[in-house]
Amino acid sequence: MSDTGHNLRRVAAELTAGSRRYNDGDTAAGAHVLAGLLLEVSVHDPEPDPQTVETFLRVADRILERSVRLH
């Protein structure tokens, strides 16, 4: 697995773990959906499009930042 794949899996794990702490149901649901997409890309696309990865990671950062503000 490429470094990108490992990074996607790491972020997916953070989102999944963090989603259990969210008080906001929409944020938790978004975290689960994005984690699933990240895992899907990491498994099925050995060299994903860098722009797509950047977009996913930017959204993940926003979700994780929101979880920090909520707690």
Short mmCIF file of C-alpha atoms in Angstrom, two decimals:
data_model
loop_
_atom_site.label_atom_id
_atom_site.label_comp_id
_atom_site.label_asym_id
_atom_site.label_seq_id
_atom_site.Cartn_x
_atom_site.Cartn_y
_atom_site.Cartn_z
CA MET A 1 0.00 0.00 0.00
CA SER A 2 1.27 3.46 -0.87
CA ASP A 3 1.99 6.20 1.65
CA THR A 4 -1.20 7.87 0.48
CA GLY A 5 -3.17 4.72 1.25
CA HIS A 6 -1.67 4.54 4.74
CA ASN A 7 -2.47 8.20 5.36
CA LEU A 8 -6.06 7.71 4.21
CA ARG A 9 -6.48 4.74 6.54
CA ARG A 10 -5.00 6.71 9.45
CA VAL A 11 -7.38 9.62 8.91
CA ALA A 12 -10.32 7.21 8.52
CA ALA A 13 -9.43 5.64 11.87
CA GLU A 14 -9.27 9.08 13.51
CA LEU A 15 -12.66 10.00 12.07
CA THR A 16 -14.24 6.74 13.20
CA ALA A 17 -12.84 7.06 16.72
CA GLY A 18 -13.79 10.72 16.92
CA SER A 19 -17.32 10.19 15.65
CA ARG A 20 -18.20 8.38 18.86
CA ARG A 21 -17.59 11.61 20.78
CA TYR A 22 -19.65 13.96 18.61
CA ASN A 23 -22.77 15.44 20.16
CA ASP A 24 -23.93 16.58 16.73
CA GLY A 25 -25.55 13.72 14.84
CA ASP A 26 -24.83 15.29 11.45
CA THR A 27 -21.13 15.60 12.27
CA ALA A 28 -20.98 11.98 13.44
CA ALA A 29 -22.77 10.78 10.32
CA GLY A 30 -20.49 12.85 8.10
CA ALA A 31 -17.45 11.42 9.84
CA HIS A 32 -18.66 7.86 9.26
CA VAL A 33 -19.41 8.50 5.59
CA LEU A 34 -16.07 10.20 4.96
CA ALA A 35 -14.19 7.45 6.84
CA GLY A 36 -15.88 4.87 4.59
CA LEU A 37 -14.91 6.80 1.47
CA LEU A 38 -11.31 7.12 2.63
CA LEU A 39 -11.10 3.39 3.31
CA GLU A 40 -12.69 2.60 -0.04
CA VAL A 41 -10.18 4.77 -1.89
CA SER A 42 -7.23 3.37 0.10
CA VAL A 43 -8.22 -0.22 -0.73
CA HIS A 44 -9.36 0.05 -4.35
CA ASP A 45 -7.21 2.80 -5.82
CA PRO A 46 -3.45 2.26 -5.40
CA GLU A 47 -2.67 5.75 -6.74
CA PRO A 48 -5.69 7.96 -6.06
CA ASP A 49 -6.06 11.35 -7.68
CA PRO A 50 -4.10 13.83 -5.52
CA GLN A 51 -6.78 16.51 -5.82
CA THR A 52 -9.46 14.09 -4.59
CA VAL A 53 -7.27 13.04 -1.68
CA GLU A 54 -6.60 16.68 -0.79
CA THR A 55 -10.33 17.43 -0.81
CA PHE A 56 -11.13 14.42 1.40
CA LEU A 57 -8.38 15.35 3.86
CA ARG A 58 -9.50 18.99 3.99
CA VAL A 59 -13.05 17.89 4.86
CA ALA A 60 -11.66 15.46 7.44
CA ASP A 61 -9.68 18.28 9.04
CA ARG A 62 -12.84 20.37 9.32
CA ILE A 63 -14.75 17.53 10.95
CA LEU A 64 -11.94 16.83 13.40
CA GLU A 65 -11.59 20.56 14.22
CA ARG A 66 -15.31 20.73 14.88
CA SER A 67 -15.11 17.78 17.25
CA VAL A 68 -12.38 19.56 19.22
CA ARG A 69 -14.52 22.71 19.50
CA LEU A 70 -17.52 20.69 20.69
CA HIS A 71 -15.55 19.17 23.57
#
